[in-house]
Amino acid sequence: MNPSTPLAEGEAAAWALLQSTTPTATTVDDLRTAVSTLARAVAEGRFPADDLWAVGAMHPHAAARLAVLQVAAEQPKDEEAAALLAWAVNDADDRVSVAALDAIREHGALSTIDEVFVAAGRSAAAFDGATSAPGDIRRNAGVTALSSLIGRHDDPAAERGRLVMSSGSRRPDLRSVGFDTTGMIEIPADSTPGSRAFCIDAHPVTWADYARFVDAVREHGPLWSHPGQDAQHDHDVLRHVSHDQREELMRHPVTHVSWFDAWAYATWSGKRLPSAAQWERAAGLLAGHSRPWGEEAPTPAHARCWEPDRGDVTRAYVSGDLTELTSRVGAHPRGASEAGVMDLLGNVWEWTRTRYLDGHEITPFVGAASYTDSTGNWTLTACVKGGSWATPPDELSSATRVAKHVLQHGPETGFRCVIEPNGE
């Protein structure tokens, strides 16, 4: 940020507050005041508007995102402000997503409306966030706004069908108590305030599971992609598997998936990535267990992990022979949690939806940027849990975590999904 005129003391303090990544006792009023202060500086040409819009897209506190969005809504001719409104339709907080829809309905140009269709069509979270829980006034307002936007389109029937196909047909309707939890394990609520039950996949997503998603992308296009990713990404990681490996590998955990691949699969399947806290609850960490099965040190019966005498792992890694690196899911029954969740430790690292450094939910945006172009941006680093086939046994625990850039992928990283029937 290089303002043309030095910021006043209060403005500099406001910017420092909004940039801070250290959890503090910051109040909602503090955040709103900081945004208001910088908005005046933007209006006077002393602070770059794009930096303020970036706060609205990426700030961990919904109050700050909402305050910036309200400023952006008053700038309908600013292309970056319009892009922020389209992005905010996907916000996890209903207040922000509905405010974005209302602002676009009132001020948006047709190009902005089309951007919203793209974002909502590629994000089940956006559609569900606007249309679920009819008893909630804010969400009903979202339905009204979204319906109005659809009605403005040249072919509203086609747009409605595309939105429903990409966001609703394969995803549980939050207005319904019916969820397909086949192959999942329920993790009950615990004593933590606000804790809710959820269901987690009994084992990591397999190559066979993922292949069905790739087929859907080939048929319909990348409709389930996260709006922060290159829109043309095809998610096809099966290219990493040679034909002679495929049959044997189908029951192994899928690998070579980036965070964006995992997010898109979860959206397509009607699920989402677990938070790091949910993963740890499933692994028994909050119940005081060092490992899902208890305190016993890991052995080959518990988990696929590094074994010096397990053959030429280096050769398998270099040759890309994934059958020699991972094991089929469920092959280590002694490693199951008390609830029956398998393969939480070892085999593959597992993506979560949690940002690594501050523990907030990650909302990455890279567009068409490459991994090289976007390294060093802490907001693009996700928390990854569990260890892999390359992790030494003494490093495997339910607390084990590493940071991975959202575009990283390799033969040691996979994922599993959760369903939150209560809309956690």
Coordinates of C-alpha atoms in Angstrom, one line a residue:
M1 CA 0.0 0.0 0.0
N2 CA 1.5 3.3 -1.2
P3 CA -0.9 6.2 -0.5
S4 CA -0.1 9.3 -2.4
T5 CA -0.4 11.4 0.8
P6 CA 0.8 10.2 4.2
L7 CA -2.0 8.9 6.4
A8 CA -3.0 10.7 9.4
E9 CA -2.3 9.1 12.8
G10 CA -5.8 7.8 13.2
E11 CA -5.9 6.4 9.7
A12 CA -2.6 4.6 10.1
A13 CA -3.8 3.1 13.3
A14 CA -7.0 2.0 11.6
W15 CA -5.1 0.3 8.8
A16 CA -2.8 -1.4 11.3
L17 CA -5.9 -2.7 13.2
L18 CA -7.4 -4.2 10.0
Q19 CA -4.1 -5.7 9.0
S20 CA -3.5 -7.4 12.3
T21 CA -3.5 -11.2 12.3
T22 CA -3.1 -11.5 16.0
P23 CA -6.3 -12.3 17.9
T24 CA -7.1 -9.4 20.2
A25 CA -10.0 -8.1 22.2
T26 CA -11.0 -6.0 19.1
T27 CA -14.7 -5.1 19.3
V28 CA -17.2 -4.9 16.4
D29 CA -17.4 -1.1 16.9
D30 CA -13.6 -0.9 16.7
L31 CA -13.7 -2.7 13.3
R32 CA -16.5 -0.5 12.0
T33 CA -14.8 2.7 13.1
A34 CA -11.5 1.6 11.4
V35 CA -13.3 0.8 8.1
S36 CA -15.2 4.2 8.3
T37 CA -11.9 6.0 8.9
L38 CA -10.3 4.5 5.9
A39 CA -13.4 4.9 3.7
R40 CA -13.1 8.7 4.3
A41 CA -9.4 8.5 3.3
V42 CA -10.4 6.6 0.1
A43 CA -13.0 9.3 -0.7
E44 CA -10.3 12.0 -0.4
G45 CA -7.8 10.1 -2.6
R46 CA -5.4 9.4 0.2
F47 CA -5.8 5.6 0.5
P48 CA -6.0 3.0 -2.3
A49 CA -9.6 1.7 -2.6
D50 CA -8.4 -1.7 -3.7
D51 CA -6.6 -2.2 -0.4
L52 CA -9.9 -1.5 1.4
W53 CA -11.8 -3.9 -0.9
A54 CA -9.2 -6.6 -0.1
V55 CA -10.1 -6.2 3.6
G56 CA -13.7 -6.8 2.7
A57 CA -12.8 -10.0 0.9
M58 CA -10.3 -11.6 3.3
H59 CA -10.7 -10.2 6.8
P60 CA -11.4 -13.0 9.3
H61 CA -14.1 -11.0 11.1
A62 CA -17.5 -10.8 9.5
A63 CA -18.1 -7.4 11.0
A64 CA -15.2 -5.9 9.1
R65 CA -16.2 -7.7 5.8
L66 CA -19.7 -6.4 6.1
A67 CA -18.6 -2.8 6.9
V68 CA -16.3 -2.7 3.8
L69 CA -19.0 -4.3 1.7
Q70 CA -21.4 -1.5 2.7
V71 CA -18.8 1.1 1.5
A72 CA -18.3 -0.8 -1.7
A73 CA -22.0 -0.8 -2.4
E74 CA -21.9 3.0 -2.7
Q75 CA -19.3 2.7 -5.5
P76 CA -21.3 0.9 -8.2
K77 CA -19.0 2.2 -11.0
D78 CA -15.8 0.9 -9.4
E79 CA -15.1 -2.4 -11.1
E80 CA -13.1 -3.8 -8.1
A81 CA -15.9 -2.8 -5.7
A82 CA -18.4 -4.6 -8.0
A83 CA -16.1 -7.7 -8.0
L84 CA -16.1 -7.6 -4.2
L85 CA -19.9 -7.6 -4.1
A86 CA -19.9 -10.7 -6.4
W87 CA -17.3 -12.4 -4.2
A88 CA -19.2 -11.6 -1.0
V89 CA -22.3 -13.5 -2.3
N90 CA -20.2 -16.6 -1.2
D91 CA -19.5 -15.4 2.3
A92 CA -20.1 -17.9 5.1
D93 CA -21.9 -15.3 7.2
D94 CA -25.5 -14.7 6.1
R95 CA -25.4 -11.0 6.9
V96 CA -22.6 -10.5 4.5
S97 CA -23.9 -12.6 1.7
V98 CA -27.4 -11.2 1.8
A99 CA -26.1 -7.6 2.0
A100 CA -24.1 -8.3 -1.1
L101 CA -27.1 -9.7 -2.9
D102 CA -29.2 -6.7 -1.9
A103 CA -26.5 -4.2 -3.0
I104 CA -26.1 -5.9 -6.4
R105 CA -29.9 -5.9 -6.8
E106 CA -30.1 -2.2 -6.1
H107 CA -26.9 -0.9 -7.8
G108 CA -25.4 -3.7 -9.9
A109 CA -24.7 -3.5 -13.6
L110 CA -25.5 -6.5 -15.8
S111 CA -21.9 -7.5 -15.8
T112 CA -21.9 -7.7 -12.0
I113 CA -25.1 -9.8 -12.1
D114 CA -23.4 -12.2 -14.5
E115 CA -20.4 -12.4 -12.1
V116 CA -22.8 -13.4 -9.3
F117 CA -24.3 -16.1 -11.4
V118 CA -20.9 -17.5 -12.1
A119 CA -19.9 -17.3 -8.4
A120 CA -23.2 -18.8 -7.2
G121 CA -23.3 -21.4 -9.9
R122 CA -19.9 -22.6 -9.0
S123 CA -20.5 -22.5 -5.2
A124 CA -23.1 -24.6 -3.4
A125 CA -22.2 -22.6 -0.3
A126 CA -23.4 -19.4 -2.0
F127 CA -26.7 -20.9 -3.1
D128 CA -27.4 -22.7 0.2
G129 CA -26.4 -19.6 2.2
A130 CA -29.1 -17.5 0.4
T131 CA -31.9 -20.1 0.2
S132 CA -31.9 -22.2 3.3
A133 CA -33.8 -21.8 6.6
P134 CA -37.0 -20.1 5.4
G135 CA -37.8 -19.1 9.0
D136 CA -34.8 -16.8 9.1
I137 CA -35.7 -13.3 7.9
R138 CA -32.1 -12.5 6.6
R139 CA -32.1 -15.7 4.5
N140 CA -35.6 -14.9 3.1
A141 CA -34.2 -11.5 2.1
G142 CA -31.5 -13.4 0.3
V143 CA -34.0 -15.5 -1.6
T144 CA -35.8 -12.3 -2.7
A145 CA -32.6 -10.7 -3.9
L146 CA -31.4 -13.8 -5.7
S147 CA -34.8 -14.3 -7.4
S148 CA -34.7 -10.6 -8.5
L149 CA -31.3 -11.1 -10.0
I150 CA -32.3 -14.2 -11.9
G151 CA -35.4 -12.4 -13.2
R152 CA -33.2 -9.7 -14.7
H153 CA -31.2 -12.2 -16.8
D154 CA -31.8 -12.7 -20.5
D155 CA -32.7 -16.3 -19.9
P156 CA -33.8 -16.6 -16.3
A157 CA -35.1 -20.2 -16.7
A158 CA -31.8 -21.4 -17.9
E159 CA -29.9 -19.6 -15.2
R160 CA -32.2 -21.0 -12.5
G161 CA -31.7 -24.5 -13.9
R162 CA -27.9 -24.1 -14.0
L163 CA -27.8 -22.8 -10.4
V164 CA -29.9 -25.6 -9.1
M165 CA -28.0 -28.2 -11.0
S166 CA -24.6 -27.0 -9.8
S167 CA -25.5 -26.0 -6.3
G168 CA -28.6 -27.9 -5.1
S169 CA -29.2 -31.1 -6.9
R170 CA -26.2 -32.9 -5.4
R171 CA -26.1 -31.0 -2.1
P172 CA -28.3 -31.6 1.0
D173 CA -31.0 -29.0 1.4
L174 CA -30.5 -27.3 4.7
R175 CA -34.3 -27.0 5.0
S176 CA -34.6 -30.8 5.1
V177 CA -33.7 -33.2 7.8
G178 CA -32.7 -35.8 5.2
F179 CA -29.0 -36.1 4.6
D180 CA -27.2 -39.0 2.9
T181 CA -24.6 -40.0 5.4
T182 CA -23.8 -43.3 3.9
G183 CA -20.2 -44.2 4.7
M184 CA -19.9 -41.6 7.4
I185 CA -19.5 -41.6 11.1
E186 CA -21.5 -39.3 13.4
I187 CA -19.4 -37.4 15.9
P188 CA -21.8 -36.2 18.7
A189 CA -21.7 -32.7 20.3
D190 CA -19.3 -32.4 23.2
S191 CA -19.3 -30.2 26.3
T192 CA -17.7 -27.2 24.5
P193 CA -20.1 -24.2 24.3
G194 CA -21.7 -24.1 20.9
S195 CA -20.6 -27.6 20.0
R196 CA -22.7 -29.4 17.4
A197 CA -22.8 -32.9 16.1
F198 CA -21.5 -33.6 12.6
C199 CA -20.8 -36.6 10.3
I200 CA -17.4 -37.3 8.9
D201 CA -16.3 -39.7 6.2
A202 CA -15.3 -43.0 7.7
H203 CA -12.2 -43.0 5.5
P204 CA -10.4 -40.6 3.1
V205 CA -11.9 -40.0 -0.3
T206 CA -10.7 -42.7 -2.7
W207 CA -9.6 -42.6 -6.3
A208 CA -12.8 -44.4 -7.2
D209 CA -14.9 -41.7 -5.3
Y210 CA -13.0 -38.9 -7.0
A211 CA -13.2 -40.5 -10.5
R212 CA -17.0 -40.1 -10.3
F213 CA -16.5 -36.4 -9.6
V214 CA -14.2 -36.0 -12.5
D215 CA -16.8 -37.6 -14.8
A216 CA -19.3 -35.0 -13.6
V217 CA -16.9 -32.2 -14.4
R218 CA -16.3 -33.7 -17.8
E219 CA -20.0 -33.8 -18.5
H220 CA -21.1 -30.4 -17.0
G221 CA -17.9 -28.4 -16.8
P222 CA -16.2 -27.1 -13.6
L223 CA -19.4 -25.9 -12.0
W224 CA -18.4 -26.8 -8.5
S225 CA -15.1 -24.9 -8.4
H226 CA -14.3 -22.4 -5.6
P227 CA -14.7 -18.9 -6.9
G228 CA -11.2 -18.1 -5.9
Q229 CA -9.7 -20.5 -8.4
D230 CA -9.1 -20.4 -12.1
A231 CA -12.5 -21.0 -13.5
Q232 CA -11.2 -23.4 -16.2
H233 CA -9.5 -25.8 -13.9
D234 CA -10.7 -29.4 -14.6
H235 CA -9.8 -31.0 -11.3
D236 CA -8.6 -34.1 -13.2
V237 CA -5.8 -35.6 -11.1
L238 CA -6.3 -39.1 -12.6
R239 CA -3.6 -38.1 -15.1
H240 CA -1.1 -38.9 -12.3
V241 CA -2.2 -42.6 -12.3
S242 CA -0.8 -44.9 -15.0
H243 CA -3.3 -47.4 -16.5
D244 CA -1.6 -50.4 -15.0
Q245 CA -2.0 -48.9 -11.5
R246 CA -5.7 -47.9 -11.8
E247 CA -7.5 -51.0 -10.8
E248 CA -5.4 -51.6 -7.8
L249 CA -5.4 -48.0 -6.7
M250 CA -9.1 -47.3 -6.8
R251 CA -9.5 -48.2 -3.1
H252 CA -6.5 -46.1 -2.0
P253 CA -7.0 -42.5 -0.9
V254 CA -6.9 -40.0 -3.8
T255 CA -3.8 -37.9 -3.8
H256 CA -2.3 -35.0 -5.9
V257 CA -5.3 -32.9 -5.0
S258 CA -4.9 -29.3 -4.2
W259 CA -7.1 -27.5 -1.6
F260 CA -9.3 -26.3 -4.5
D261 CA -9.7 -29.8 -5.9
A262 CA -10.8 -31.0 -2.5
W263 CA -13.2 -28.1 -2.0
A264 CA -14.8 -28.7 -5.4
Y265 CA -15.3 -32.4 -4.7
A266 CA -16.9 -31.7 -1.4
T267 CA -19.3 -29.2 -2.9
W268 CA -20.2 -31.6 -5.7
S269 CA -20.9 -34.4 -3.2
G270 CA -23.1 -32.2 -0.9
K271 CA -20.5 -32.0 1.8
R272 CA -17.7 -29.7 2.9
L273 CA -14.1 -30.0 4.1
P274 CA -13.8 -30.4 7.8
S275 CA -12.5 -27.7 10.0
A276 CA -9.3 -28.5 11.9
A277 CA -11.3 -28.6 15.1
Q278 CA -13.8 -31.1 13.6
W279 CA -11.0 -33.3 12.4
E280 CA -9.4 -33.2 15.9
R281 CA -12.7 -34.0 17.5
A282 CA -13.0 -37.0 15.3
A283 CA -9.5 -38.0 16.2
G284 CA -10.2 -37.8 19.9
L285 CA -7.9 -35.0 20.7
L286 CA -10.4 -32.9 22.6
A287 CA -11.3 -36.0 24.6
G288 CA -7.7 -36.2 25.8
H289 CA -6.4 -38.9 23.4
S290 CA -3.0 -38.5 21.8
R291 CA -4.1 -40.7 18.9
P292 CA -7.5 -41.9 17.6
W293 CA -7.0 -45.3 19.1
G294 CA -5.6 -44.1 22.4
E295 CA -2.1 -43.7 23.7
E296 CA -0.4 -46.8 22.2
A297 CA 2.6 -45.9 19.9
P298 CA 1.8 -46.3 16.1
T299 CA 2.7 -49.6 14.5
P300 CA 2.0 -50.8 10.9
A301 CA -1.2 -52.3 12.2
H302 CA -2.4 -48.8 13.2
A303 CA -1.3 -46.6 10.3
R304 CA 0.6 -46.5 7.0
C305 CA 3.6 -44.4 7.9
W306 CA 7.4 -44.4 7.3
E307 CA 9.0 -47.8 7.7
P308 CA 12.8 -48.0 6.9
D309 CA 12.4 -51.6 5.8
R310 CA 9.3 -51.2 3.7
G311 CA 11.0 -51.6 0.4
D312 CA 12.4 -48.9 -1.9
V313 CA 10.0 -46.0 -1.1
T314 CA 12.3 -43.6 -2.9
R315 CA 12.1 -45.6 -6.1
A316 CA 8.3 -45.7 -5.8
Y317 CA 8.2 -42.0 -5.2
V318 CA 10.4 -41.1 -8.2
S319 CA 8.6 -43.5 -10.5
G320 CA 5.2 -42.4 -9.3
D321 CA 4.1 -45.8 -8.3
L322 CA 1.4 -44.8 -5.8
T323 CA 0.4 -48.3 -5.0
E324 CA 3.8 -48.6 -3.2
L325 CA 3.3 -45.4 -1.2
T326 CA -0.3 -45.4 0.1
S327 CA -2.4 -48.3 1.3
R328 CA -6.0 -49.0 0.6
V329 CA -8.4 -47.3 3.0
G330 CA -9.5 -49.4 6.0
A331 CA -6.4 -51.6 5.8
H332 CA -5.3 -50.6 9.4
P333 CA -8.2 -51.5 11.6
R334 CA -6.3 -51.0 14.9
G335 CA -5.9 -47.3 14.0
A336 CA -9.7 -46.6 14.0
S337 CA -11.1 -44.2 16.5
E338 CA -13.5 -45.3 19.2
A339 CA -16.4 -44.1 16.9
G340 CA -15.0 -46.1 13.9
V341 CA -13.3 -43.4 11.9
M342 CA -10.4 -44.9 9.9
D343 CA -7.0 -43.8 8.6
L344 CA -7.0 -40.5 10.5
L345 CA -3.2 -40.8 11.0
G346 CA -0.8 -41.8 8.3
N347 CA -1.5 -42.8 4.7
V348 CA -2.2 -39.2 3.5
W349 CA -2.2 -35.7 5.0
E350 CA -5.8 -34.3 4.9
W351 CA -6.9 -30.9 3.9
T352 CA -9.1 -28.8 6.2
R353 CA -11.0 -25.6 5.6
T354 CA -9.0 -23.9 8.4
R355 CA -6.3 -21.3 7.7
Y356 CA -3.0 -22.3 9.3
L357 CA -1.8 -19.2 11.0
D358 CA -4.9 -17.8 12.6
G359 CA -7.4 -20.7 12.8
H360 CA -10.1 -18.9 10.9
E361 CA -11.9 -20.4 7.9
I362 CA -9.9 -20.1 4.8
T363 CA -11.4 -18.2 1.8
P364 CA -8.5 -18.2 -0.7
F365 CA -8.3 -16.3 -3.9
V366 CA -5.6 -16.9 -6.5
G367 CA -7.5 -16.7 -9.8
A368 CA -5.2 -17.8 -12.6
A369 CA -2.1 -17.1 -10.5
S370 CA 0.4 -19.9 -10.2
Y371 CA 1.9 -21.4 -7.1
T372 CA 5.1 -19.5 -7.7
D373 CA 3.3 -16.2 -8.1
S374 CA 1.3 -16.6 -4.9
T375 CA 3.8 -18.1 -2.4
G376 CA 4.4 -16.0 0.7
N377 CA 0.8 -15.0 1.1
W378 CA -0.2 -16.3 4.5
T379 CA -3.9 -16.1 3.6
L380 CA -3.4 -18.9 1.1
T381 CA -2.0 -21.4 3.6
A382 CA -4.3 -24.2 4.9
C383 CA -4.0 -26.4 8.0
V384 CA -3.4 -30.0 6.9
K385 CA -3.8 -32.8 9.5
G386 CA -2.8 -36.4 10.2
G387 CA 0.5 -37.3 8.6
S388 CA 1.2 -39.5 5.7
W389 CA 3.0 -42.6 4.4
A390 CA 6.2 -40.5 4.7
T391 CA 5.7 -39.4 8.3
P392 CA 7.8 -41.2 11.0
P393 CA 5.7 -43.1 13.6
D394 CA 6.8 -41.0 16.5
E395 CA 5.5 -37.9 14.7
L396 CA 2.0 -39.2 14.3
S397 CA -0.6 -37.8 16.7
S398 CA -4.0 -36.2 16.6
A399 CA -2.3 -32.8 17.2
T400 CA 0.1 -33.2 14.2
R401 CA -0.4 -30.5 11.6
V402 CA 1.5 -28.8 8.8
A403 CA 0.9 -25.8 6.6
K404 CA 0.3 -26.2 2.9
H405 CA -0.3 -23.6 0.2
V406 CA -3.7 -24.1 -1.4
L407 CA -2.2 -24.9 -4.8
Q408 CA 0.2 -27.5 -3.5
H409 CA -0.4 -31.1 -4.4
G410 CA 1.5 -34.3 -4.3
P411 CA 1.4 -38.0 -3.6
E412 CA 1.2 -37.5 0.2
T413 CA -2.0 -35.3 0.4
G414 CA -5.6 -36.2 0.2
F415 CA -8.8 -35.4 2.2
R416 CA -12.1 -36.4 3.6
C417 CA -15.4 -34.5 4.0
V418 CA -18.1 -33.7 6.6
I419 CA -21.8 -33.1 6.7
E420 CA -23.2 -30.7 9.3
P421 CA -27.0 -31.5 9.6
N422 CA -27.5 -28.6 11.9
G423 CA -25.8 -26.1 9.6
E424 CA -22.7 -25.5 11.7

